[in-house]
Short mmCIF file of C-alpha atoms in Angstrom, two decimals:
data_model
loop_
_atom_site.label_atom_id
_atom_site.label_comp_id
_atom_site.label_asym_id
_atom_site.label_seq_id
_atom_site.Cartn_x
_atom_site.Cartn_y
_atom_site.Cartn_z
CA UNK A 22 0.00 0.00 0.00
CA UNK A 23 1.35 3.42 -0.95
CA UNK A 24 1.76 6.02 1.75
CA UNK A 25 -1.04 8.52 2.25
CA UNK A 26 -2.08 11.23 4.64
CA UNK A 27 -5.36 11.11 6.51
CA UNK A 28 -7.96 13.50 7.80
CA UNK A 29 -11.39 13.25 9.35
CA UNK A 30 -14.03 15.28 7.55
CA UNK A 31 -15.99 17.75 9.65
CA UNK A 32 -18.92 18.34 7.28
CA UNK A 33 -20.03 17.15 3.83
CA UNK A 34 -19.05 20.49 2.24
CA UNK A 35 -15.67 20.48 3.97
CA UNK A 36 -15.12 16.92 2.72
CA UNK A 37 -16.01 17.96 -0.82
CA UNK A 38 -13.73 21.00 -0.67
CA UNK A 39 -10.85 18.92 0.73
CA UNK A 40 -11.27 16.38 -2.06
CA UNK A 41 -11.43 19.09 -4.72
CA UNK A 42 -8.26 20.70 -3.36
CA UNK A 43 -6.26 17.48 -3.71
CA UNK A 44 -6.62 15.57 -6.99
CA UNK A 45 -5.12 12.47 -5.38
CA UNK A 46 -7.57 12.38 -2.47
CA UNK A 47 -10.27 9.76 -1.91
CA UNK A 48 -13.16 9.59 0.49
CA UNK A 49 -13.16 6.54 2.73
CA UNK A 50 -16.27 5.23 4.52
CA UNK A 51 -16.62 1.45 4.90
CA UNK A 52 -13.33 0.97 3.09
CA UNK A 53 -14.21 -2.60 2.14
CA UNK A 54 -13.53 -2.03 -1.56
CA UNK A 55 -11.04 0.86 -1.40
CA UNK A 56 -8.61 -0.75 1.05
CA UNK A 57 -8.67 -3.99 -0.91
CA UNK A 58 -7.69 -2.02 -4.04
CA UNK A 59 -5.11 0.04 -2.16
CA UNK A 60 -3.36 -3.11 -0.96
CA UNK A 61 -3.05 -4.16 -4.60
CA UNK A 62 -1.95 -0.63 -5.56
CA UNK A 63 -4.82 -0.42 -8.04
CA UNK A 64 -6.01 2.57 -6.06
CA UNK A 65 -3.14 4.80 -4.89
CA UNK A 66 -4.66 7.83 -3.14
CA UNK A 67 -2.13 10.21 -1.58
CA UNK A 68 -4.74 11.42 0.89
CA UNK A 69 -7.75 9.82 2.57
CA UNK A 70 -10.73 11.79 3.83
CA UNK A 71 -12.51 9.69 6.44
CA UNK A 72 -16.20 10.59 6.27
CA UNK A 73 -17.42 8.13 8.91
CA UNK A 74 -17.92 10.85 11.49
CA UNK A 75 -20.42 12.83 9.42
CA UNK A 76 -23.62 11.15 10.60
CA UNK A 77 -25.64 10.69 7.38
CA UNK A 78 -26.58 7.30 8.81
CA UNK A 79 -30.34 7.55 9.16
CA UNK A 80 -33.26 6.58 6.94
CA UNK A 81 -35.98 9.20 6.98
CA UNK A 82 -39.40 9.58 5.39
CA UNK A 83 -39.58 12.24 2.66
CA UNK A 84 -42.49 14.62 2.19
CA UNK A 85 -43.19 12.84 -1.13
CA UNK A 86 -43.92 9.58 0.71
CA UNK A 87 -40.56 7.99 -0.05
CA UNK A 88 -37.37 7.46 1.93
CA UNK A 89 -34.13 9.39 2.18
CA UNK A 90 -31.27 6.99 2.90
CA UNK A 91 -28.17 8.64 4.37
CA UNK A 92 -24.96 8.02 2.42
CA UNK A 93 -23.38 6.29 5.41
CA UNK A 94 -26.25 3.90 6.21
CA UNK A 95 -24.58 0.51 6.32
CA UNK A 96 -25.81 -2.15 3.91
CA UNK A 97 -26.96 -4.36 6.82
CA UNK A 98 -29.07 -1.57 8.28
CA UNK A 99 -30.61 -0.62 4.95
CA UNK A 100 -31.57 -4.21 4.18
CA UNK A 101 -33.01 -4.68 7.67
CA UNK A 102 -35.04 -1.48 7.84
CA UNK A 103 -38.71 -2.36 8.30
CA UNK A 104 -39.95 0.20 5.77
CA UNK A 105 -37.51 -1.03 3.16
CA UNK A 106 -38.49 -4.65 3.81
CA UNK A 107 -42.17 -3.81 3.54
CA UNK A 108 -42.27 -1.29 0.68
CA UNK A 109 -39.02 -1.78 -1.26
CA UNK A 110 -38.39 -5.51 -0.83
CA UNK A 111 -36.34 -5.70 -4.01
CA UNK A 112 -33.76 -3.45 -2.37
CA UNK A 113 -33.47 -5.58 0.77
CA UNK A 114 -33.24 -8.71 -1.34
CA UNK A 115 -30.55 -7.27 -3.62
CA UNK A 116 -28.37 -6.13 -0.72
CA UNK A 117 -28.72 -9.44 1.11
CA UNK A 118 -27.70 -11.30 -2.06
CA UNK A 119 -24.36 -9.49 -2.09
CA UNK A 120 -21.09 -9.88 -0.18
CA UNK A 121 -20.91 -11.39 3.33
CA UNK A 122 -22.36 -10.37 6.68
CA UNK A 123 -19.01 -8.89 7.72
CA UNK A 124 -18.77 -6.76 4.59
CA UNK A 125 -22.40 -5.60 4.71
CA UNK A 126 -21.87 -4.45 8.30
CA UNK A 127 -19.28 -1.93 7.10
CA UNK A 128 -20.16 -1.18 3.47
CA UNK A 129 -22.19 2.00 2.99
CA UNK A 130 -24.98 3.04 0.66
CA UNK A 131 -22.85 5.59 -1.20
CA UNK A 132 -19.78 3.35 -1.22
CA UNK A 133 -21.78 0.51 -2.72
CA UNK A 134 -22.77 2.78 -5.62
CA UNK A 135 -19.09 3.63 -6.17
CA UNK A 136 -17.57 0.17 -5.97
CA UNK A 137 -15.24 -0.81 -8.77
CA UNK A 138 -15.54 -3.66 -11.23
CA UNK A 139 -14.26 -7.15 -10.42
CA UNK A 140 -12.96 -7.71 -13.95
CA UNK A 141 -9.93 -10.00 -13.44
CA UNK A 142 -7.78 -7.80 -15.67
CA UNK A 143 -8.63 -4.69 -13.67
CA UNK A 144 -7.31 -6.58 -10.64
CA UNK A 145 -4.17 -7.92 -12.34
CA UNK A 146 -1.71 -5.03 -12.38
CA UNK A 147 0.60 -6.96 -14.71
CA UNK A 148 -2.01 -6.80 -17.52
CA UNK A 149 -3.15 -3.90 -19.68
CA UNK A 150 -6.51 -2.42 -18.60
CA UNK A 151 -8.01 0.79 -19.93
CA UNK A 152 -9.95 1.31 -16.73
CA UNK A 153 -6.92 0.99 -14.46
CA UNK A 154 -4.41 2.53 -16.84
CA UNK A 155 -6.15 4.55 -19.57
CA UNK A 156 -4.81 3.87 -23.03
CA UNK A 157 -3.05 0.62 -22.11
CA UNK A 158 -5.60 -1.62 -23.85
CA UNK A 159 -8.24 -4.13 -22.79
CA UNK A 160 -7.03 -7.61 -21.93
CA UNK A 161 -10.54 -8.88 -21.32
CA UNK A 162 -11.56 -8.63 -24.96
CA UNK A 163 -10.27 -11.91 -26.32
CA UNK A 164 -9.27 -12.95 -22.80
CA UNK A 165 -11.07 -14.56 -19.89
CA UNK A 166 -14.45 -12.86 -20.14
CA UNK A 167 -16.95 -15.27 -18.67
CA UNK A 168 -18.00 -12.82 -15.92
CA UNK A 169 -17.98 -9.72 -18.10
CA UNK A 170 -20.37 -7.49 -19.98
CA UNK A 171 -22.55 -8.33 -22.96
CA UNK A 172 -24.38 -5.06 -23.61
CA UNK A 173 -23.40 -1.40 -23.63
CA UNK A 174 -19.75 -2.43 -23.86
CA UNK A 175 -17.11 -0.67 -25.95
CA UNK A 176 -13.90 -1.56 -27.72
CA UNK A 177 -12.07 -0.09 -24.74
CA UNK A 178 -13.81 -1.99 -21.93
CA UNK A 179 -16.26 -4.84 -21.29
CA UNK A 180 -16.24 -4.64 -17.49
CA UNK A 181 -19.43 -4.94 -15.44
CA UNK A 182 -20.68 -2.99 -12.46
CA UNK A 183 -20.55 -5.52 -9.60
CA UNK A 184 -23.24 -4.01 -7.35
CA UNK A 185 -26.46 -5.82 -6.51
CA UNK A 186 -27.83 -2.84 -4.58
CA UNK A 187 -27.49 -0.52 -7.58
CA UNK A 188 -29.64 -2.81 -9.73
CA UNK A 189 -32.48 -2.50 -7.22
CA UNK A 190 -31.93 1.26 -6.91
CA UNK A 191 -32.28 1.50 -10.68
CA UNK A 192 -35.55 -0.42 -10.76
CA UNK A 193 -36.87 1.78 -7.95
CA UNK A 194 -35.95 5.03 -9.76
CA UNK A 195 -33.74 6.19 -6.91
CA UNK A 196 -32.04 9.58 -6.92
CA UNK A 197 -28.51 10.32 -5.73
CA UNK A 198 -28.15 13.55 -3.72
CA UNK A 199 -24.78 15.26 -3.66
CA UNK A 200 -23.02 18.36 -2.43
CA UNK A 201 -20.26 20.09 -4.37
CA UNK A 202 -17.21 21.89 -2.99
CA UNK A 203 -18.98 25.25 -3.47
CA UNK A 204 -21.85 23.97 -1.25
CA UNK A 205 -24.34 23.70 -4.12
CA UNK A 206 -26.33 20.50 -4.20
CA UNK A 207 -27.73 18.42 -6.99
CA UNK A 208 -30.00 15.43 -7.50
CA UNK A 209 -28.88 12.82 -10.01
CA UNK A 210 -31.34 10.11 -11.13
CA UNK A 211 -29.55 6.79 -10.56
CA UNK A 212 -30.31 6.04 -14.22
CA UNK A 213 -27.84 8.77 -15.16
CA UNK A 214 -25.38 8.22 -12.32
CA UNK A 215 -23.28 5.42 -13.83
CA UNK A 216 -21.69 5.86 -17.26
CA UNK A 217 -21.15 3.42 -20.08
CA UNK A 218 -17.44 2.79 -20.72
CA UNK A 219 -17.12 4.37 -24.19
CA UNK A 220 -13.51 5.36 -24.69
CA UNK A 221 -13.10 6.59 -21.09
CA UNK A 222 -13.87 3.50 -18.98
CA UNK A 223 -11.88 4.96 -16.07
CA UNK A 224 -14.70 7.48 -15.56
CA UNK A 225 -17.49 5.43 -14.03
CA UNK A 226 -19.97 8.00 -12.75
CA UNK A 227 -21.07 11.54 -13.54
CA UNK A 228 -19.72 12.83 -10.22
CA UNK A 229 -17.50 15.88 -10.56
CA UNK A 230 -14.21 16.38 -8.77
CA UNK A 231 -14.84 16.66 -5.05
CA UNK A 232 -18.60 16.06 -5.38
CA UNK A 233 -19.79 14.14 -2.34
CA UNK A 234 -22.84 11.86 -2.06
CA UNK A 235 -24.98 12.77 0.94
CA UNK A 236 -28.02 10.54 0.41
CA UNK A 237 -29.99 8.32 -1.91
CA UNK A 238 -33.73 8.93 -2.07
CA UNK A 239 -36.46 6.52 -3.06
CA UNK A 240 -39.77 7.77 -4.48
CA UNK A 241 -43.05 6.72 -2.86
CA UNK A 242 -43.64 2.94 -2.96
CA UNK A 243 -45.20 1.59 -6.16
CA UNK A 244 -46.56 -1.65 -4.70
CA UNK A 245 -46.32 -4.86 -6.71
CA UNK A 246 -44.28 -7.96 -6.05
CA UNK A 247 -40.61 -7.28 -5.37
CA UNK A 248 -38.14 -9.90 -6.53
CA UNK A 249 -34.38 -10.14 -6.91
CA UNK A 250 -32.98 -13.26 -8.53
CA UNK A 251 -29.21 -13.66 -8.64
CA UNK A 252 -27.51 -16.40 -10.63
CA UNK A 253 -23.92 -17.09 -9.62
CA UNK A 254 -21.31 -19.82 -9.49
CA UNK A 255 -22.00 -20.67 -5.85
CA UNK A 256 -25.07 -20.21 -3.70
CA UNK A 257 -23.66 -17.46 -1.48
CA UNK A 258 -20.93 -14.83 -1.38
CA UNK A 259 -20.20 -14.55 -5.10
CA UNK A 260 -20.73 -11.89 -7.74
CA UNK A 261 -23.59 -12.26 -10.18
CA UNK A 262 -23.30 -13.86 -13.58
CA UNK A 263 -26.74 -12.41 -14.14
CA UNK A 264 -29.23 -10.88 -11.75
CA UNK A 265 -32.76 -9.61 -12.28
CA UNK A 266 -34.45 -7.00 -10.09
CA UNK A 267 -38.17 -6.81 -10.68
CA UNK A 268 -41.27 -5.05 -9.42
CA UNK A 269 -44.25 -6.77 -11.03
CA UNK A 270 -47.86 -5.63 -10.68
CA UNK A 271 -50.89 -7.91 -10.58
CA UNK A 272 -51.81 -7.10 -14.19
CA UNK A 273 -48.43 -8.33 -15.39
CA UNK A 274 -46.94 -4.91 -16.02
CA UNK A 275 -43.86 -3.88 -14.14
CA UNK A 276 -40.23 -2.83 -14.10
CA UNK A 277 -37.07 -4.85 -14.54
CA UNK A 278 -33.36 -4.13 -14.32
CA UNK A 279 -30.53 -6.56 -14.91
CA UNK A 280 -27.14 -6.83 -13.20
CA UNK A 281 -23.96 -8.60 -14.25
CA UNK A 282 -24.32 -7.70 -17.92
CA UNK A 283 -23.15 -4.11 -18.31
CA UNK A 284 -21.04 -1.26 -16.99
CA UNK A 285 -24.15 -0.02 -15.18
CA UNK A 286 -27.39 -1.54 -13.93
CA UNK A 287 -29.16 -2.38 -17.19
CA UNK A 288 -32.70 -1.18 -17.59
CA UNK A 289 -34.53 -0.48 -20.86
CA UNK A 290 -37.94 1.03 -20.20
CA UNK A 291 -39.16 0.06 -23.71
CA UNK A 292 -38.57 -3.60 -22.83
CA UNK A 293 -40.90 -3.30 -19.86
CA UNK A 294 -43.91 -2.67 -22.08
CA UNK A 295 -43.27 -6.18 -23.44
CA UNK A 296 -43.44 -7.83 -20.01
CA UNK A 297 -47.08 -8.98 -20.34
CA UNK A 298 -46.00 -10.80 -23.53
CA UNK A 299 -43.47 -12.83 -21.61
CA UNK A 300 -39.79 -13.13 -20.86
CA UNK A 301 -38.59 -14.00 -24.36
CA UNK A 302 -39.91 -10.86 -26.00
CA UNK A 303 -38.94 -8.62 -23.09
CA UNK A 304 -35.41 -10.05 -22.86
CA UNK A 305 -34.88 -9.66 -26.60
CA UNK A 306 -35.81 -6.00 -26.35
CA UNK A 307 -33.73 -5.55 -23.20
CA UNK A 308 -30.58 -6.98 -24.76
CA UNK A 309 -31.02 -5.55 -28.27
CA UNK A 310 -27.59 -4.82 -29.75
CA UNK A 311 -25.79 -7.10 -27.28
CA UNK A 312 -22.24 -8.04 -28.27
CA UNK A 313 -21.30 -10.96 -26.02
CA UNK A 314 -17.92 -12.67 -26.28
CA UNK A 315 -17.51 -16.34 -27.04
CA UNK A 316 -17.08 -16.99 -23.32
CA UNK A 317 -20.08 -15.05 -22.03
CA UNK A 318 -22.61 -15.64 -24.82
CA UNK A 319 -24.43 -17.88 -22.31
CA UNK A 320 -25.56 -14.75 -20.49
CA UNK A 321 -28.03 -13.91 -23.28
CA UNK A 322 -30.24 -16.98 -22.77
CA UNK A 323 -29.51 -16.83 -19.04
CA UNK A 324 -31.07 -13.36 -18.80
CA UNK A 325 -34.19 -14.63 -20.59
CA UNK A 326 -34.51 -17.68 -18.36
CA UNK A 327 -33.85 -15.77 -15.16
CA UNK A 328 -36.43 -13.22 -16.18
CA UNK A 329 -38.86 -16.02 -17.03
CA UNK A 330 -38.35 -17.55 -13.61
CA UNK A 331 -38.92 -14.19 -11.95
CA UNK A 332 -42.13 -13.58 -13.92
CA UNK A 333 -43.37 -17.08 -13.01
CA UNK A 334 -42.72 -16.39 -9.35
CA UNK A 335 -44.48 -13.03 -9.58
CA UNK A 336 -47.58 -14.73 -10.97
CA UNK A 337 -47.64 -17.49 -8.36
CA UNK B 255 13.23 -12.91 22.23
CA UNK B 256 11.76 -9.68 20.96
CA UNK B 257 14.57 -8.91 18.50
CA UNK B 258 14.40 -12.26 16.76
CA UNK B 259 10.62 -11.95 16.73
CA UNK B 260 10.79 -8.67 14.87
CA UNK B 261 13.37 -9.90 12.42
CA UNK B 262 11.32 -12.95 11.56
CA UNK B 263 8.29 -10.80 11.02
CA UNK B 264 10.24 -8.43 8.85
CA UNK B 265 11.64 -11.15 6.63
CA UNK B 266 8.37 -13.00 6.23
CA UNK B 267 6.34 -9.92 5.49
CA UNK B 268 8.80 -8.58 2.96
CA UNK B 269 8.80 -11.94 1.25
CA UNK B 270 5.04 -12.10 0.87
CA UNK B 271 5.02 -8.49 -0.23
CA UNK B 272 1.54 -7.69 1.02
CA UNK B 273 2.33 -7.17 4.68
CA UNK B 274 5.10 -4.62 4.65
CA UNK B 275 3.13 -2.53 7.10
CA UNK B 276 3.92 -4.89 9.89
CA UNK B 277 7.58 -4.65 8.99
CA UNK B 278 7.41 -0.89 8.87
CA UNK B 279 5.73 -0.66 12.24
CA UNK B 280 8.03 -3.20 13.85
CA UNK B 281 11.29 -1.84 12.46
CA UNK B 282 11.08 1.91 11.92
CA UNK B 283 14.55 1.96 10.32
CA UNK B 284 13.02 0.31 7.25
CA UNK B 285 10.87 3.38 6.79
CA UNK B 286 13.93 5.56 6.29
CA UNK B 287 15.73 3.01 4.17
CA UNK B 288 12.84 2.52 1.74
CA UNK B 289 10.82 5.69 1.39
CA UNK B 290 7.56 5.22 -0.47
CA UNK B 291 7.44 6.76 -3.94
CA UNK B 292 4.22 8.50 -2.96
CA UNK B 293 5.93 10.29 -0.08
CA UNK B 294 7.26 9.50 3.35
CA UNK B 295 5.05 7.14 5.34
CA UNK B 296 3.21 9.10 7.98
CA UNK B 297 3.15 7.97 11.58
CA UNK B 298 0.23 8.74 13.82
CA UNK B 299 -0.93 8.20 17.36
CA UNK B 300 -3.98 6.02 17.74
CA UNK B 301 -5.98 4.97 20.77
CA UNK B 302 -7.73 1.61 20.50
CA UNK B 303 -10.08 -0.04 22.98
CA UNK B 304 -9.63 -3.77 22.67
CA UNK B 305 -11.32 -6.29 24.94
CA UNK B 306 -12.15 -3.51 27.38
CA UNK B 307 -8.59 -2.23 27.60
CA UNK B 308 -7.37 1.04 26.14
CA UNK B 309 -4.09 1.09 24.19
CA UNK B 310 -2.14 4.09 22.91
CA UNK B 311 0.03 3.29 19.92
CA UNK B 312 2.13 5.11 17.39
CA UNK B 313 1.57 3.46 14.03
CA UNK B 314 2.03 3.96 10.33
CA UNK B 315 -1.31 5.36 9.14
CA UNK B 316 -1.61 2.48 6.69
CA UNK B 317 -1.82 -0.11 9.46
CA UNK B 318 -4.98 -2.17 9.23
CA UNK B 319 -6.83 -3.02 12.41
CA UNK B 320 -5.75 -6.64 11.92
CA UNK B 321 -2.05 -5.74 11.76
CA UNK B 322 -2.38 -3.47 14.80
CA UNK B 323 -4.03 -6.26 16.78
CA UNK B 324 -1.57 -8.94 15.78
CA UNK B 325 1.75 -7.18 15.37
CA UNK B 326 1.47 -4.36 17.91
CA UNK B 327 -0.86 -5.66 20.59
CA UNK B 328 0.24 -9.27 20.04
CA UNK B 329 -3.36 -10.47 20.02
CA UNK B 330 -2.62 -13.17 17.50
CA UNK B 331 -5.95 -14.96 17.80
CA UNK B 332 -7.34 -13.01 14.86
CA UNK B 333 -5.75 -14.55 11.78
CA UNK B 334 -4.54 -13.19 8.48
CA UNK B 335 -5.78 -15.51 5.77
CA UNK B 336 -6.35 -13.67 2.49
CA UNK B 337 -5.93 -10.08 3.79
CA UNK B 338 -8.65 -9.05 1.29
CA UNK B 339 -11.95 -9.67 3.07
CA UNK B 340 -12.62 -12.95 1.35
CA UNK B 341 -11.88 -15.60 3.96
CA UNK B 342 -13.17 -14.22 7.27
CA UNK B 343 -10.23 -15.47 9.38
CA UNK B 344 -9.68 -11.91 10.65
CA UNK B 345 -13.28 -11.43 11.84
CA UNK B 346 -13.59 -9.39 15.05
CA UNK B 347 -16.51 -7.61 16.71
CA UNK B 348 -16.62 -3.83 16.55
CA UNK B 349 -19.31 -2.31 18.73
CA UNK B 350 -20.83 -5.79 18.74
CA UNK B 351 -20.91 -6.22 14.95
CA UNK B 352 -18.69 -8.59 13.02
CA UNK B 353 -16.22 -6.98 10.66
CA UNK B 354 -13.23 -8.07 8.55
CA UNK B 355 -10.40 -6.45 10.51
CA UNK B 356 -8.13 -6.65 7.44
CA UNK B 357 -10.36 -4.22 5.53
CA UNK B 358 -10.42 -1.37 8.02
CA UNK B 359 -7.62 0.91 9.12
CA UNK B 360 -6.74 0.94 12.80
CA UNK B 361 -7.13 4.72 12.85
CA UNK B 362 -10.72 4.43 11.62
CA UNK B 363 -11.64 2.53 14.77
CA UNK B 364 -10.77 4.99 17.50
CA UNK B 365 -13.52 5.18 20.09
CA UNK B 366 -14.99 1.82 19.10
CA UNK B 367 -15.26 -1.23 21.35
CA UNK B 368 -13.20 -3.90 19.64
CA UNK B 369 -13.62 -7.50 20.76
CA UNK B 370 -11.28 -10.23 19.56
CA UNK B 371 -11.38 -13.95 20.26
CA UNK B 372 -9.15 -13.25 23.29
CA UNK B 373 -11.89 -11.05 24.70
CA UNK B 374 -14.70 -13.55 24.19
CA UNK B 375 -13.29 -16.20 26.51
CA UNK B 376 -10.15 -17.56 28.13
CA UNK B 377 -8.88 -21.15 28.45
CA UNK B 378 -10.17 -21.12 32.04
CA UNK B 379 -13.45 -19.45 31.23
CA UNK B 380 -14.56 -20.34 27.71
CA UNK B 381 -17.30 -18.52 25.87
CA UNK B 382 -20.25 -20.89 25.25
CA UNK B 383 -19.47 -20.77 21.51
CA UNK B 384 -15.88 -21.85 22.16
CA UNK B 385 -17.14 -24.72 24.34
CA UNK B 386 -19.58 -25.78 21.65
CA UNK B 387 -16.91 -25.71 18.93
CA UNK B 388 -14.77 -28.04 21.04
CA UNK B 389 -17.68 -30.34 21.85
CA UNK B 390 -18.83 -30.60 18.22
CA UNK B 391 -15.37 -30.70 16.68
CA UNK B 392 -16.04 -27.49 14.76
CA UNK B 393 -12.51 -27.24 13.43
CA UNK B 394 -9.55 -29.26 12.29
CA UNK B 395 -6.40 -27.17 11.76
CA UNK B 396 -7.92 -24.29 13.73
CA UNK B 397 -6.67 -21.43 11.61
CA UNK B 398 -10.10 -20.09 10.65
CA UNK B 399 -11.61 -20.90 14.05
CA UNK B 400 -11.23 -17.56 15.88
CA UNK B 401 -12.92 -15.85 12.93
CA UNK B 402 -15.61 -18.55 12.78
CA UNK B 403 -16.33 -18.16 16.50
CA UNK B 404 -16.47 -14.35 16.40
CA UNK B 405 -18.72 -14.57 13.36
CA UNK B 406 -20.84 -17.30 14.96
CA UNK B 407 -21.46 -15.23 18.07
CA UNK B 408 -22.46 -12.22 15.96
CA UNK B 409 -24.69 -14.31 13.67
CA UNK B 410 -26.81 -15.50 16.59
CA UNK B 411 -27.10 -11.86 17.66
CA UNK B 412 -28.17 -10.85 14.15
CA UNK B 413 -30.86 -13.52 14.03
CA UNK B 414 -32.09 -12.49 17.49
CA UNK B 415 -32.19 -8.85 16.36
CA UNK B 416 -34.39 -9.87 13.42
CA UNK B 417 -31.89 -8.95 10.69
CA UNK B 418 -32.95 -10.89 7.58
CA UNK B 419 -30.64 -12.84 5.26
CA UNK B 420 -30.64 -13.96 1.63
CA UNK B 421 -32.47 -17.18 2.60
CA UNK B 422 -35.09 -15.61 4.91
CA UNK B 423 -38.35 -16.73 3.26
CA UNK B 424 -40.50 -13.68 4.07
CA UNK B 425 -38.99 -10.26 4.75
CA UNK B 426 -42.08 -9.12 6.63
CA UNK B 427 -42.03 -12.02 9.13
CA UNK B 428 -39.72 -12.50 12.12
CA UNK B 429 -36.48 -14.32 11.34
CA UNK B 430 -36.26 -17.86 12.68
CA UNK B 431 -33.16 -19.96 13.23
CA UNK B 432 -32.49 -22.78 10.78
CA UNK B 433 -29.53 -24.63 9.29
CA UNK B 434 -30.07 -22.71 6.06
CA UNK B 435 -29.94 -19.37 7.91
CA UNK B 436 -26.71 -20.34 9.67
CA UNK B 437 -25.05 -21.61 6.49
CA UNK B 438 -25.95 -18.52 4.48
CA UNK B 439 -24.86 -16.11 7.20
CA UNK B 440 -21.55 -17.92 7.75
CA UNK B 441 -20.60 -17.84 4.06
CA UNK B 442 -18.04 -15.11 4.71
CA UNK B 443 -15.99 -17.52 6.82
CA UNK B 444 -14.12 -20.08 4.78
CA UNK B 445 -12.90 -23.34 6.36
CA UNK B 446 -10.38 -25.14 4.27
CA UNK B 447 -10.67 -28.27 6.41
CA UNK B 448 -14.42 -28.39 5.76
CA UNK B 449 -15.69 -28.36 9.33
CA UNK B 450 -18.86 -26.61 8.21
CA UNK B 451 -21.44 -29.16 9.32
CA UNK B 452 -19.92 -29.35 12.80
CA UNK B 453 -19.85 -25.56 13.02
CA UNK B 454 -23.59 -25.52 12.24
CA UNK B 455 -24.15 -28.05 15.05
CA UNK B 456 -22.11 -25.98 17.50
CA UNK B 457 -23.98 -22.79 16.67
CA UNK B 458 -27.35 -24.53 16.81
CA UNK B 459 -26.58 -25.81 20.29
CA UNK B 460 -25.55 -22.38 21.56
CA UNK B 461 -28.65 -20.81 19.99
CA UNK B 462 -30.81 -23.44 21.73
CA UNK B 463 -29.22 -22.72 25.10
CA UNK B 464 -29.81 -19.03 24.64
CA UNK B 465 -33.47 -19.74 23.82
#
């Protein structure tokens, strides 16, 4: 691990200003992803801004009938919250399908949104990777790509976003609230929060330098059946090959988002209008233009089957 | 033999490459001999409360909680397996919650109540979970065991507190203890010897005694 200096933030704006003043600074909250990457020298911040003392750890009702989730609410607490379990079950289910109990106890809501890909070439510092070292090339294309993206990829990067929570946030139309170094705030729909790789895969979100996430808000509950189905190589504690987050209404309409297939949680609203016609039609629309590799072509039928299974369960 | 101890540590950690922090903290001369390219390593004072006892240390800021516990406080019960949060051998309780101590910096845990396996029980006065692991043969080589026991204690607390898991059938109903719940919740603790079924038995017995 490279040497760094350390400070404890005193307020969200102060944290944002401190990060903006030092281009090599990083915020640290749970640290479960950042410290792992720092040990491997994939992340090499010269300065850490510890934001754990800022509060931001409560879940409050909004005047619109939804919930405001503080940036530092731990994954365990978010998944266990009674309102989330009752009204946003897909979110609880997605969080509980990810990581281990130890990690969920520390990992935060904002940190989960910012976690980095688990592409094996991103992790292997001896290999070229455009995300880790812009311009060095992508080893995954033509390499070991079983886990990687099939849609929205680029010639520079086929990495996937590893988060389960973000897939549920996407299906729930969550909004990310931030504060900038000049104390202005903004609200970013989670749909626009993560970027596709394009030719700058190292830029993963629309956050500006220093911009600090303070909360994630959920709109008022939409009812329906909430399901999260994760397909992975072992039954627990593994990243998704494919996951489907769904909120399905009694009349068969609903919303779906898919994880494990793209650089961001993958949702295509036009595909949702096909849901009453079944999984095959909806999945085809959802994955239109997909460019899987030889190794991960199985994800195309796997998305359809996982979606089919979810729709069957919603009807039962 | 403190000098030999430090030298051994230094050599081993430099060889594996990932644990140079321990070497840096144990032998400050190394810091001057091998300055980091990103700048001089910064030392800091940190106050940790471990097993009810307060400790003031001067450490390299990079020191993980696990390295501080093992190499500075010589609480070697918590084990370093993968050092990346994948194996669970380093699991300790922080303010009663289980955490991978390899994935948190010591300095981030000032003011917290840290409990290691040494704080759960002693050879003369075992924690019920330790007793149950012995009775049910919940280990073979023992390397993962302190992490398994810390995790096991916390898991029963989580179930009691009604925190759901991936296998909880209905999120709106109270959580009930089952083999499936224990297995899912313990998936962050890997046992290379495969003592899993005996660990489930040990935890089930302790849960039963607690009612």
